[in-house]
């Protein structure tokens, strides 16, 4: 996993365009998710937090397109995604179960300049809050922060159902250090050695495990729509200014 | 889809129209006059197109309908968009 070489990205943002991607590797990431590594020779690189639109075309011409956050990418590729299966979904079960190395997909990107983090942009602390697959763009931010040697304090609070659901578990653990703190919340089942509580986040737990509003952190929240809206409302109750909270909704109720 | 997304999800469709990404651009809602980044709008992705609504007052800010060989874009709910050069 390599972060985008920022010297090559320069000051100007890479332009969005359609690209043909060839699946290089499909790796099972958790019991419900895969990590897709795509070869995209024409890819311009991407900023941490951005996404792409992936388009599938059926033999009869029917097309379906969905957005996926970019876990990592470099100019010329590879582009790494993580896709979690929604069992009754249209696109994600195909990506999780059917896609094979050598398959070609169309991708449009890189997309988005709002839910991104740029090294050296600010000295303020940064708090990331992820629910489930919402960790993908936040992992990209943590990796870019580490690769840039950025010393602004970064914290990730990551809510998963079970220990086996953690995406990029090894990479996140390896990023831990003086400038990056990782805290997990287990909503259904925790590791045997876990001393903390098991269950959904509540406002008090959120307050206890995130940078205090008085420290004026910049906050990024990503996950299902319900998760994002719940967390964003609590953060405002805890005194964070709405303008300091950036959100990205992945869908769902 | 019984769901809504936010303006981040407009980036792909709008990049077919604008030269640079505009989801971080601030727009003024023609309904309530509030100014906020397009990424903060609420986006309803139900067919046949994308509908973006103001997160404060629910005014329809924009609709984007992809009709294959053409795209129908309405920005009539935004009175101003601030574009960075
Ligand atoms: C900007 C952006 C970035 C995204 N990045 C990722 C990513 O990195 N990895 C990833 O796995 N997904 C990501 N998603 C979600 C992804 O785009 C699809 O929505 C998801 O894969 C489901 O598609 P589907 O076709 O399988 O399901 P659909 O057929 O579209 O939907 C099936 C049902 O599931 C519901 N649903 C949709 N999304 C969710 C959700 N997140 N939680 C619960 N229910 C849901 C729908 O409302 C619908 O009822 C992202 C979404 C956005 C907008
Ligand atoms: Zn409004």
mmCIF file of C-alpha atoms and ligand atoms in Angstrom:
data_model
loop_
_atom_site.group_PDB
_atom_site.id
_atom_site.type_symbol
_atom_site.label_atom_id
_atom_site.label_comp_id
_atom_site.label_asym_id
_atom_site.label_seq_id
_atom_site.Cartn_x
_atom_site.Cartn_y
_atom_site.Cartn_z
ATOM 1 C CA UNK A 1 0.000 0.000 0.000
ATOM 2 C CA UNK A 2 1.605 3.236 -1.061
ATOM 3 C CA UNK A 3 0.228 6.710 -0.606
ATOM 4 C CA UNK A 4 0.168 9.019 -3.609
ATOM 5 C CA UNK A 5 3.581 10.604 -4.217
ATOM 6 C CA UNK A 6 2.564 14.161 -3.438
ATOM 7 C CA UNK A 7 5.435 15.719 -5.329
ATOM 8 C CA UNK A 8 3.924 14.262 -8.476
ATOM 9 C CA UNK A 9 0.484 15.562 -7.629
ATOM 10 C CA UNK A 10 1.810 19.084 -7.264
ATOM 11 C CA UNK A 11 -0.497 21.906 -6.291
ATOM 12 C CA UNK A 12 -3.162 21.296 -8.911
ATOM 13 C CA UNK A 13 -5.731 18.603 -8.365
ATOM 14 C CA UNK A 14 -5.825 15.590 -10.680
ATOM 15 C CA UNK A 15 -8.634 15.929 -13.224
ATOM 16 C CA UNK A 16 -11.541 13.513 -13.221
ATOM 17 C CA UNK A 17 -11.844 11.309 -16.282
ATOM 18 C CA UNK A 18 -13.089 7.875 -17.305
ATOM 19 C CA UNK A 19 -10.489 5.128 -17.127
ATOM 20 C CA UNK A 20 -10.409 1.446 -17.968
ATOM 21 C CA UNK A 21 -9.298 -0.509 -14.919
ATOM 22 C CA UNK A 22 -8.082 -4.094 -14.947
ATOM 23 C CA UNK A 23 -8.556 -6.084 -11.777
ATOM 24 C CA UNK A 24 -5.081 -7.105 -10.569
ATOM 25 C CA UNK A 25 -5.996 -8.714 -7.275
ATOM 26 C CA UNK A 26 -9.087 -9.598 -5.272
ATOM 27 C CA UNK A 27 -8.295 -10.232 -1.665
ATOM 28 C CA UNK A 28 -10.771 -11.211 1.021
ATOM 29 C CA UNK A 29 -10.530 -8.444 3.605
ATOM 30 C CA UNK A 30 -13.217 -9.506 6.119
ATOM 31 C CA UNK A 31 -16.078 -12.010 6.073
ATOM 32 C CA UNK A 32 -18.167 -9.522 4.082
ATOM 33 C CA UNK A 33 -15.648 -7.345 2.267
ATOM 34 C CA UNK A 34 -12.965 -7.621 -0.388
ATOM 35 C CA UNK A 35 -9.985 -5.465 -1.217
ATOM 36 C CA UNK A 36 -9.778 -4.787 -4.958
ATOM 37 C CA UNK A 37 -6.469 -3.742 -6.460
ATOM 38 C CA UNK A 38 -6.940 -2.208 -9.904
ATOM 39 C CA UNK A 39 -4.375 -1.566 -12.604
ATOM 40 C CA UNK A 40 -5.184 1.822 -14.116
ATOM 41 C CA UNK A 41 -2.273 2.961 -16.318
ATOM 42 C CA UNK A 42 -3.937 6.313 -17.091
ATOM 43 C CA UNK A 43 -4.763 7.153 -13.442
ATOM 44 C CA UNK A 44 -3.541 10.637 -12.360
ATOM 45 C CA UNK A 45 -3.340 9.927 -8.610
ATOM 46 C CA UNK A 46 -5.800 11.121 -5.982
ATOM 47 C CA UNK A 47 -6.076 13.182 -2.823
ATOM 48 C CA UNK A 48 -6.729 11.347 0.443
ATOM 49 C CA UNK A 49 -10.472 11.052 1.041
ATOM 50 C CA UNK A 50 -11.601 11.198 -2.585
ATOM 51 C CA UNK A 51 -13.663 8.574 -4.369
ATOM 52 C CA UNK A 52 -14.447 7.241 -7.826
ATOM 53 C CA UNK A 53 -17.563 6.075 -9.601
ATOM 54 C CA UNK A 54 -17.403 2.495 -10.790
ATOM 55 C CA UNK A 55 -19.606 1.484 -13.725
ATOM 56 C CA UNK A 56 -20.607 -2.034 -14.662
ATOM 57 C CA UNK A 57 -22.162 -2.866 -18.012
ATOM 58 C CA UNK A 58 -24.143 -6.079 -18.415
ATOM 59 C CA UNK A 59 -24.023 -8.046 -21.707
ATOM 60 C CA UNK A 60 -27.458 -6.595 -22.590
ATOM 61 C CA UNK A 61 -26.132 -3.051 -22.172
ATOM 62 C CA UNK A 62 -27.719 -2.355 -18.783
ATOM 63 C CA UNK A 63 -25.426 -0.163 -16.698
ATOM 64 C CA UNK A 64 -25.128 0.371 -12.953
ATOM 65 C CA UNK A 65 -22.802 2.830 -11.294
ATOM 66 C CA UNK A 66 -21.801 3.219 -7.628
ATOM 67 C CA UNK A 67 -19.312 5.356 -5.726
ATOM 68 C CA UNK A 68 -16.316 3.826 -3.919
ATOM 69 C CA UNK A 69 -13.752 5.631 -1.816
ATOM 70 C CA UNK A 70 -10.117 5.304 -2.769
ATOM 71 C CA UNK A 71 -8.091 3.556 -0.070
ATOM 72 C CA UNK A 72 -4.853 4.322 -1.864
ATOM 73 C CA UNK A 73 -3.695 5.222 -5.330
ATOM 74 C CA UNK A 74 -0.647 6.446 -7.149
ATOM 75 C CA UNK A 75 -0.303 8.093 -10.563
ATOM 76 C CA UNK A 76 -0.381 5.266 -13.125
ATOM 77 C CA UNK A 77 -2.039 3.028 -10.538
ATOM 78 C CA UNK A 78 -2.583 0.822 -8.706
ATOM 79 C CA UNK A 79 -5.893 1.993 -7.252
ATOM 80 C CA UNK A 80 -7.034 0.142 -4.123
ATOM 81 C CA UNK A 81 -10.693 -0.076 -3.047
ATOM 82 C CA UNK A 82 -12.476 -1.987 -0.314
ATOM 83 C CA UNK A 83 -16.035 -3.081 -0.991
ATOM 84 C CA UNK A 84 -18.381 -4.344 1.701
ATOM 85 C CA UNK A 85 -21.256 -6.524 0.564
ATOM 86 C CA UNK A 86 -24.856 -5.439 1.070
ATOM 87 C CA UNK A 87 -26.498 -8.846 0.617
ATOM 88 C CA UNK A 88 -29.558 -7.516 -1.225
ATOM 89 C CA UNK A 89 -27.588 -4.953 -3.207
ATOM 90 C CA UNK A 90 -27.176 -4.773 -6.942
ATOM 91 C CA UNK A 91 -23.484 -3.952 -7.389
ATOM 92 C CA UNK A 92 -21.600 -4.867 -4.202
ATOM 93 C CA UNK A 93 -22.381 -8.646 -4.241
ATOM 94 C CA UNK A 94 -21.007 -8.748 -7.784
ATOM 95 C CA UNK A 95 -17.803 -6.974 -6.755
ATOM 96 C CA UNK A 96 -17.389 -9.150 -3.664
ATOM 97 C CA UNK A 97 -18.149 -12.549 -5.225
ATOM 98 C CA UNK A 98 -17.869 -12.440 -9.017
ATOM 99 C CA UNK A 99 -15.008 -10.152 -9.952
ATOM 100 C CA UNK A 100 -11.751 -11.931 -10.933
ATOM 101 C CA UNK A 101 -8.224 -10.799 -11.763
ATOM 102 C CA UNK A 102 -8.097 -9.788 -15.424
ATOM 103 C CA UNK A 103 -11.688 -8.451 -15.474
ATOM 104 C CA UNK A 104 -12.108 -4.931 -16.784
ATOM 105 C CA UNK A 105 -14.170 -2.242 -15.080
ATOM 106 C CA UNK A 106 -14.819 1.400 -15.932
ATOM 107 C CA UNK A 107 -13.938 3.945 -13.276
ATOM 108 C CA UNK A 108 -14.535 7.710 -13.234
ATOM 109 C CA UNK A 109 -12.314 9.742 -11.011
ATOM 110 C CA UNK A 110 -10.709 10.915 -8.907
ATOM 111 C CA UNK A 111 -13.816 12.651 -7.534
ATOM 112 C CA UNK A 112 -14.502 15.073 -4.712
ATOM 113 C CA UNK A 113 -12.515 17.952 -3.243
ATOM 114 C CA UNK A 114 -14.563 18.531 -0.092
ATOM 115 C CA UNK A 115 -14.145 15.320 1.912
ATOM 116 C CA UNK A 116 -10.372 15.336 1.455
ATOM 117 C CA UNK A 117 -7.384 15.924 3.713
ATOM 118 C CA UNK A 118 -4.266 17.689 2.467
ATOM 119 C CA UNK A 119 -0.902 17.501 4.236
ATOM 120 C CA UNK A 120 0.285 20.709 5.839
ATOM 121 C CA UNK A 121 -3.102 22.377 5.338
ATOM 122 C CA UNK A 122 -3.652 23.089 9.031
ATOM 123 C CA UNK A 123 -2.005 22.623 12.449
ATOM 124 C CA UNK A 124 -5.316 21.916 14.133
ATOM 125 C CA UNK A 125 -5.926 18.398 15.430
ATOM 126 C CA UNK A 126 -7.986 16.122 13.207
ATOM 127 C CA UNK A 127 -10.613 13.688 14.474
ATOM 128 C CA UNK A 128 -11.826 10.936 12.125
ATOM 129 C CA UNK A 129 -14.981 8.951 12.935
ATOM 130 C CA UNK A 130 -15.772 5.851 10.857
ATOM 131 C CA UNK A 131 -18.679 3.432 10.818
ATOM 132 C CA UNK A 132 -18.064 0.165 8.949
ATOM 133 C CA UNK A 133 -16.874 0.672 5.359
ATOM 134 C CA UNK A 134 -16.860 4.419 6.044
ATOM 135 C CA UNK A 135 -13.303 3.834 7.212
ATOM 136 C CA UNK A 136 -12.004 3.598 3.627
ATOM 137 C CA UNK A 137 -11.483 7.337 2.953
ATOM 138 C CA UNK A 138 -10.408 7.852 6.577
ATOM 139 C CA UNK A 139 -7.799 5.108 6.254
ATOM 140 C CA UNK A 140 -6.558 6.947 3.141
ATOM 141 C CA UNK A 141 -6.276 10.124 5.235
ATOM 142 C CA UNK A 142 -4.402 8.343 8.030
ATOM 143 C CA UNK A 143 -2.007 6.777 5.495
ATOM 144 C CA UNK A 144 -1.401 10.120 3.754
ATOM 145 C CA UNK A 145 -0.846 11.788 7.133
ATOM 146 C CA UNK A 146 1.721 9.120 8.002
ATOM 147 C CA UNK A 147 3.422 9.242 4.585
ATOM 148 C CA UNK A 148 3.715 13.037 4.746
ATOM 149 C CA UNK A 149 5.164 12.922 8.271
ATOM 150 C CA UNK A 150 2.477 15.452 9.217
ATOM 151 C CA UNK A 151 2.716 16.140 12.958
ATOM 152 C CA UNK A 152 -0.788 17.545 13.510
ATOM 153 C CA UNK A 153 -2.463 15.109 15.932
ATOM 154 C CA UNK A 154 -4.779 12.660 14.169
ATOM 155 C CA UNK A 155 -7.259 10.342 15.876
ATOM 156 C CA UNK A 156 -9.505 7.705 14.348
ATOM 157 C CA UNK A 157 -12.543 6.357 16.160
ATOM 158 C CA UNK A 158 -13.728 3.323 14.187
ATOM 159 C CA UNK A 159 -16.965 1.491 14.916
ATOM 160 C CA UNK A 160 -17.251 -2.135 13.780
ATOM 161 C CA UNK A 161 -19.612 -4.967 14.644
ATOM 162 C CA UNK A 162 -16.951 -7.584 15.375
ATOM 163 C CA UNK A 163 -13.149 -7.809 15.560
ATOM 164 C CA UNK A 164 -13.073 -9.618 12.198
ATOM 165 C CA UNK A 165 -14.821 -6.683 10.485
ATOM 166 C CA UNK A 166 -11.913 -4.256 10.737
ATOM 167 C CA UNK A 167 -10.840 -3.110 7.265
ATOM 168 C CA UNK A 168 -7.128 -2.389 6.736
ATOM 169 C CA UNK A 169 -6.510 -3.783 10.235
ATOM 170 C CA UNK A 170 -2.769 -4.401 9.790
ATOM 171 C CA UNK A 171 -2.157 -1.120 7.966
ATOM 172 C CA UNK A 172 -4.019 0.897 10.598
ATOM 173 C CA UNK A 173 -2.178 -0.838 13.429
ATOM 174 C CA UNK A 174 1.143 -0.091 11.719
ATOM 175 C CA UNK A 175 0.252 3.612 11.438
ATOM 176 C CA UNK A 176 -0.209 3.969 15.205
ATOM 177 C CA UNK A 177 2.334 6.360 16.680
ATOM 178 C CA UNK A 178 2.828 9.703 18.410
ATOM 179 C CA UNK A 179 0.762 11.548 15.785
ATOM 180 C CA UNK A 180 -1.896 8.879 15.097
ATOM 181 C CA UNK A 181 -4.193 7.279 17.621
ATOM 182 C CA UNK A 182 -6.637 4.500 16.719
ATOM 183 C CA UNK A 183 -9.597 3.568 18.881
ATOM 184 C CA UNK A 184 -12.064 0.810 18.043
ATOM 185 C CA UNK A 185 -15.679 0.480 19.088
ATOM 186 C CA UNK A 186 -17.220 -2.998 18.954
ATOM 187 C CA UNK A 187 -20.995 -2.919 18.681
ATOM 188 C CA UNK A 188 -21.780 -6.674 18.786
ATOM 189 C CA UNK A 189 -18.740 -8.662 19.831
ATOM 190 C CA UNK A 190 -15.261 -7.716 21.106
ATOM 191 C CA UNK A 191 -11.952 -9.571 21.252
ATOM 192 C CA UNK A 192 -11.580 -11.905 24.255
ATOM 193 C CA UNK A 193 -8.967 -9.598 25.780
ATOM 194 C CA UNK A 194 -11.159 -6.488 25.415
ATOM 195 C CA UNK A 195 -11.717 -4.629 28.683
ATOM 196 C CA UNK A 196 -13.950 -1.882 27.292
ATOM 197 C CA UNK A 197 -17.692 -1.889 26.716
ATOM 198 C CA UNK A 198 -19.435 -3.703 23.852
ATOM 199 C CA UNK A 199 -22.295 -1.900 22.177
ATOM 200 C CA UNK A 200 -23.214 1.036 20.038
ATOM 201 C CA UNK A 201 -21.553 4.351 20.535
ATOM 202 C CA UNK A 202 -23.477 6.846 22.580
ATOM 203 C CA UNK A 203 -22.887 10.524 23.072
ATOM 204 C CA UNK A 204 -20.885 10.044 26.281
ATOM 205 C CA UNK A 205 -18.610 7.413 24.744
ATOM 206 C CA UNK A 206 -18.155 9.641 21.699
ATOM 207 C CA UNK A 207 -17.142 12.534 23.962
ATOM 208 C CA UNK A 208 -14.743 10.326 25.917
ATOM 209 C CA UNK A 209 -12.929 8.948 22.880
ATOM 210 C CA UNK A 210 -12.647 11.948 20.563
ATOM 211 C CA UNK A 211 -10.699 15.205 20.597
ATOM 212 C CA UNK A 212 -12.598 17.690 22.786
ATOM 213 C CA UNK A 213 -14.470 20.503 21.058
ATOM 214 C CA UNK A 214 -12.382 22.988 23.073
ATOM 215 C CA UNK A 215 -9.297 21.840 21.103
ATOM 216 C CA UNK A 216 -11.126 22.869 17.875
ATOM 217 C CA UNK A 217 -10.387 19.741 15.854
ATOM 218 C CA UNK A 218 -11.333 19.431 12.206
ATOM 219 C CA UNK A 219 -13.666 16.418 12.105
ATOM 220 C CA UNK A 220 -14.384 13.951 9.307
ATOM 221 C CA UNK A 221 -17.292 11.524 9.723
ATOM 222 C CA UNK A 222 -18.040 8.747 7.244
ATOM 223 C CA UNK A 223 -20.295 5.707 7.157
ATOM 224 C CA UNK A 224 -23.910 4.791 6.543
ATOM 225 C CA UNK A 225 -26.265 7.747 6.352
ATOM 226 C CA UNK A 226 -27.803 6.973 9.743
ATOM 227 C CA UNK A 227 -24.377 6.629 11.406
ATOM 228 C CA UNK A 228 -23.164 9.925 9.952
ATOM 229 C CA UNK A 229 -26.276 11.847 10.941
ATOM 230 C CA UNK A 230 -26.284 10.448 14.477
ATOM 231 C CA UNK A 231 -22.604 11.206 15.051
ATOM 232 C CA UNK A 232 -22.746 14.662 13.451
ATOM 233 C CA UNK A 233 -25.697 15.664 15.651
ATOM 234 C CA UNK A 234 -23.918 14.459 18.812
ATOM 235 C CA UNK A 235 -20.725 16.277 17.835
ATOM 236 C CA UNK A 236 -22.706 19.503 17.573
ATOM 237 C CA UNK A 237 -24.317 18.814 20.964
ATOM 238 C CA UNK A 238 -20.768 18.384 22.318
ATOM 239 C CA UNK A 239 -19.855 21.855 21.109
ATOM 240 C CA UNK A 240 -18.217 21.259 17.737
ATOM 241 C CA UNK A 241 -19.123 23.905 15.168
ATOM 242 C CA UNK A 242 -21.084 22.604 12.184
ATOM 243 C CA UNK A 243 -18.484 24.146 9.863
ATOM 244 C CA UNK A 244 -15.729 22.053 11.518
ATOM 245 C CA UNK A 245 -17.542 18.774 10.776
ATOM 246 C CA UNK A 246 -17.213 17.304 7.292
ATOM 247 C CA UNK A 247 -19.410 14.352 6.505
ATOM 248 C CA UNK A 248 -19.719 11.739 3.787
ATOM 249 C CA UNK A 249 -22.828 9.558 3.655
ATOM 250 C CA UNK A 250 -22.487 6.138 2.056
ATOM 251 C CA UNK A 251 -26.232 5.360 1.959
ATOM 252 C CA UNK A 252 -28.568 3.100 3.842
ATOM 253 C CA UNK A 253 -31.232 4.332 6.175
ATOM 254 C CA UNK B 1 -33.428 3.388 -2.749
ATOM 255 C CA UNK B 2 -34.955 4.488 0.554
ATOM 256 C CA UNK B 3 -31.897 6.511 1.330
ATOM 257 C CA UNK B 4 -30.181 9.796 0.833
ATOM 258 C CA UNK B 5 -26.570 10.691 0.287
ATOM 259 C CA UNK B 6 -24.855 14.066 0.318
ATOM 260 C CA UNK B 7 -23.332 16.400 -2.209
ATOM 261 C CA UNK B 8 -20.039 14.463 -2.275
ATOM 262 C CA UNK B 9 -21.947 11.949 -4.392
ATOM 263 C CA UNK B 10 -22.599 14.627 -7.057
ATOM 264 C CA UNK B 11 -18.898 14.882 -7.911
ATOM 265 C CA UNK B 12 -19.022 12.379 -10.763
ATOM 266 C CA UNK B 13 -22.100 13.830 -12.482
ATOM 267 C CA UNK B 14 -20.989 17.452 -12.053
ATOM 268 C CA UNK B 15 -17.490 16.736 -13.351
ATOM 269 C CA UNK B 16 -19.080 15.976 -16.717
ATOM 270 C CA UNK B 17 -20.347 19.575 -16.756
ATOM 271 C CA UNK B 18 -17.753 21.649 -14.887
ATOM 272 C CA UNK B 19 -14.035 21.710 -15.639
ATOM 273 C CA UNK B 20 -12.963 21.316 -12.010
ATOM 274 C CA UNK B 21 -14.620 19.652 -9.032
ATOM 275 C CA UNK B 22 -17.331 21.931 -7.644
ATOM 276 C CA UNK B 23 -18.515 19.907 -4.652
ATOM 277 C CA UNK B 24 -16.364 22.035 -2.326
ATOM 278 C CA UNK B 25 -17.664 25.240 -3.962
ATOM 279 C CA UNK B 26 -20.066 27.261 -1.869
ATOM 280 C CA UNK B 27 -23.515 27.917 -3.247
ATOM 281 C CA UNK B 28 -26.310 30.192 -2.089
ATOM 282 C CA UNK B 29 -29.695 28.548 -1.659
ATOM 283 C CA UNK B 30 -32.385 30.437 -3.540
ATOM 284 C CA UNK B 31 -34.880 29.372 -0.869
ATOM 285 C CA UNK B 32 -33.368 30.346 2.487
ATOM 286 C CA UNK B 33 -30.361 32.361 1.299
ATOM 287 C CA UNK B 34 -27.964 30.124 3.240
ATOM 288 C CA UNK B 35 -24.486 29.640 1.807
ATOM 289 C CA UNK B 36 -22.736 26.283 2.112
ATOM 290 C CA UNK B 37 -20.539 23.883 0.167
ATOM 291 C CA UNK B 38 -22.447 21.838 -2.413
ATOM 292 C CA UNK B 39 -21.029 18.732 -0.666
ATOM 293 C CA UNK B 40 -23.268 19.538 2.315
ATOM 294 C CA UNK B 41 -26.496 19.281 0.298
ATOM 295 C CA UNK B 42 -28.750 16.242 0.742
ATOM 296 C CA UNK B 43 -28.808 14.105 -2.388
ATOM 297 C CA UNK B 44 -31.652 11.758 -3.292
ATOM 298 C CA UNK B 45 -30.387 9.286 -5.872
ATOM 299 C CA UNK B 46 -33.760 7.818 -6.856
ATOM 300 C CA UNK B 47 -34.261 7.277 -10.557
ATOM 301 C CA UNK B 48 -34.508 8.954 -13.014
ATOM 302 C CA UNK B 49 -31.901 11.368 -11.685
ATOM 303 C CA UNK B 50 -30.102 12.952 -8.788
ATOM 304 C CA UNK B 51 -31.965 15.560 -6.745
ATOM 305 C CA UNK B 52 -29.940 17.814 -4.428
ATOM 306 C CA UNK B 53 -31.797 19.620 -1.665
ATOM 307 C CA UNK B 54 -30.696 22.326 0.764
ATOM 308 C CA UNK B 55 -29.779 20.735 4.118
ATOM 309 C CA UNK B 56 -31.337 23.719 5.940
ATOM 310 C CA UNK B 57 -34.640 24.334 4.159
ATOM 311 C CA UNK B 58 -35.140 21.359 1.794
ATOM 312 C CA UNK B 59 -35.359 23.594 -1.289
ATOM 313 C CA UNK B 60 -34.422 21.684 -4.466
ATOM 314 C CA UNK B 61 -31.017 23.117 -5.357
ATOM 315 C CA UNK B 62 -30.200 21.033 -8.402
ATOM 316 C CA UNK B 63 -31.367 18.104 -10.472
ATOM 317 C CA UNK B 64 -29.212 16.049 -12.780
ATOM 318 C CA UNK B 65 -30.765 13.583 -15.188
ATOM 319 C CA UNK B 66 -28.486 11.334 -17.201
ATOM 320 C CA UNK B 67 -30.217 10.509 -20.483
ATOM 321 C CA UNK B 68 -27.399 8.569 -22.089
ATOM 322 C CA UNK B 69 -26.248 10.791 -24.930
ATOM 323 C CA UNK B 70 -27.202 13.957 -23.030
ATOM 324 C CA UNK B 71 -27.466 15.253 -19.503
ATOM 325 C CA UNK B 72 -30.204 17.546 -18.170
ATOM 326 C CA UNK B 73 -28.877 19.816 -15.448
ATOM 327 C CA UNK B 74 -30.958 22.286 -13.476
ATOM 328 C CA UNK B 75 -29.256 24.571 -10.962
ATOM 329 C CA UNK B 76 -32.276 26.820 -10.540
ATOM 330 C CA UNK B 77 -32.367 26.430 -6.748
ATOM 331 C CA UNK B 78 -28.946 28.022 -6.354
ATOM 332 C CA UNK B 79 -28.758 31.769 -6.811
ATOM 333 C CA UNK B 80 -24.924 31.904 -6.825
ATOM 334 C CA UNK B 81 -22.035 29.434 -7.000
ATOM 335 C CA UNK B 82 -18.620 30.647 -5.903
ATOM 336 C CA UNK B 83 -16.010 29.046 -8.164
ATOM 337 C CA UNK B 84 -12.314 29.115 -7.344
ATOM 338 C CA UNK B 85 -9.909 29.788 -10.211
HETATM 339 C C1 LIG C 1 -19.050 8.874 -1.912
HETATM 340 C C2 LIG C 1 -19.326 7.413 -1.588
HETATM 341 C C3 LIG C 1 -18.272 6.550 -1.307
HETATM 342 C C4 LIG C 1 -18.515 5.196 -1.017
HETATM 343 N N1 LIG C 1 -17.452 4.374 -0.721
HETATM 344 C C5 LIG C 1 -17.672 3.065 -0.432
HETATM 345 C C6 LIG C 1 -16.573 2.204 -0.099
HETATM 346 O O1 LIG C 1 -15.397 2.613 -0.079
HETATM 347 N N2 LIG C 1 -16.844 0.886 0.184
HETATM 348 C C7 LIG C 1 -18.123 0.398 0.171
HETATM 349 O O2 LIG C 1 -18.309 -0.801 0.407
HETATM 350 N N3 LIG C 1 -19.184 1.200 -0.146
HETATM 351 C C8 LIG C 1 -18.980 2.519 -0.444
HETATM 352 N N4 LIG C 1 -20.059 3.328 -0.780
HETATM 353 C C9 LIG C 1 -21.401 2.710 -0.912
HETATM 354 C C10 LIG C 1 -21.546 2.179 -2.356
HETATM 355 O O3 LIG C 1 -21.579 3.263 -3.265
HETATM 356 C C11 LIG C 1 -22.849 1.397 -2.579
HETATM 357 O O4 LIG C 1 -23.924 2.139 -2.109
HETATM 358 C C12 LIG C 1 -22.828 0.047 -1.887
HETATM 359 O O5 LIG C 1 -21.750 -0.753 -2.396
HETATM 360 C C13 LIG C 1 -24.148 -0.671 -2.098
HETATM 361 O O6 LIG C 1 -24.389 -0.804 -3.484
HETATM 362 P P1 LIG C 1 -25.294 -1.996 -4.007
HETATM 363 O O7 LIG C 1 -25.514 -1.762 -5.475
HETATM 364 O O8 LIG C 1 -24.735 -3.313 -3.605
HETATM 365 O O9 LIG C 1 -26.635 -1.813 -3.212
HETATM 366 P P2 LIG C 1 -27.988 -1.080 -3.746
HETATM 367 O O10 LIG C 1 -28.643 -2.020 -4.700
HETATM 368 O O11 LIG C 1 -27.652 0.267 -4.233
HETATM 369 O O12 LIG C 1 -28.744 -0.942 -2.375
HETATM 370 C C14 LIG C 1 -29.282 -2.031 -1.638
HETATM 371 C C15 LIG C 1 -29.937 -1.549 -0.353
HETATM 372 O O13 LIG C 1 -28.937 -1.218 0.620
HETATM 373 C C16 LIG C 1 -29.083 0.112 1.102
HETATM 374 N N5 LIG C 1 -27.746 0.677 1.342
HETATM 375 C C17 LIG C 1 -26.943 1.317 0.447
HETATM 376 N N6 LIG C 1 -25.781 1.669 1.043
HETATM 377 C C18 LIG C 1 -25.850 1.244 2.324
HETATM 378 C C19 LIG C 1 -24.958 1.310 3.431
HETATM 379 N N7 LIG C 1 -23.755 1.896 3.348
HETATM 380 N N8 LIG C 1 -25.355 0.744 4.613
HETATM 381 C C20 LIG C 1 -26.558 0.150 4.724
HETATM 382 N N9 LIG C 1 -27.432 0.058 3.712
HETATM 383 C C21 LIG C 1 -27.104 0.603 2.522
HETATM 384 C C22 LIG C 1 -29.836 0.831 0.036
HETATM 385 O O14 LIG C 1 -30.553 1.924 0.571
HETATM 386 C C23 LIG C 1 -30.746 -0.258 -0.519
HETATM 387 O O15 LIG C 1 -31.904 -0.388 0.266
HETATM 388 C C24 LIG C 1 -19.844 4.695 -1.028
HETATM 389 C C25 LIG C 1 -20.903 5.569 -1.314
HETATM 390 C C26 LIG C 1 -20.665 6.908 -1.583
HETATM 391 C C27 LIG C 1 -21.832 7.817 -1.890
HETATM 392 ZN ZN1 LIG C 2 -32.048 26.584 1.832
#
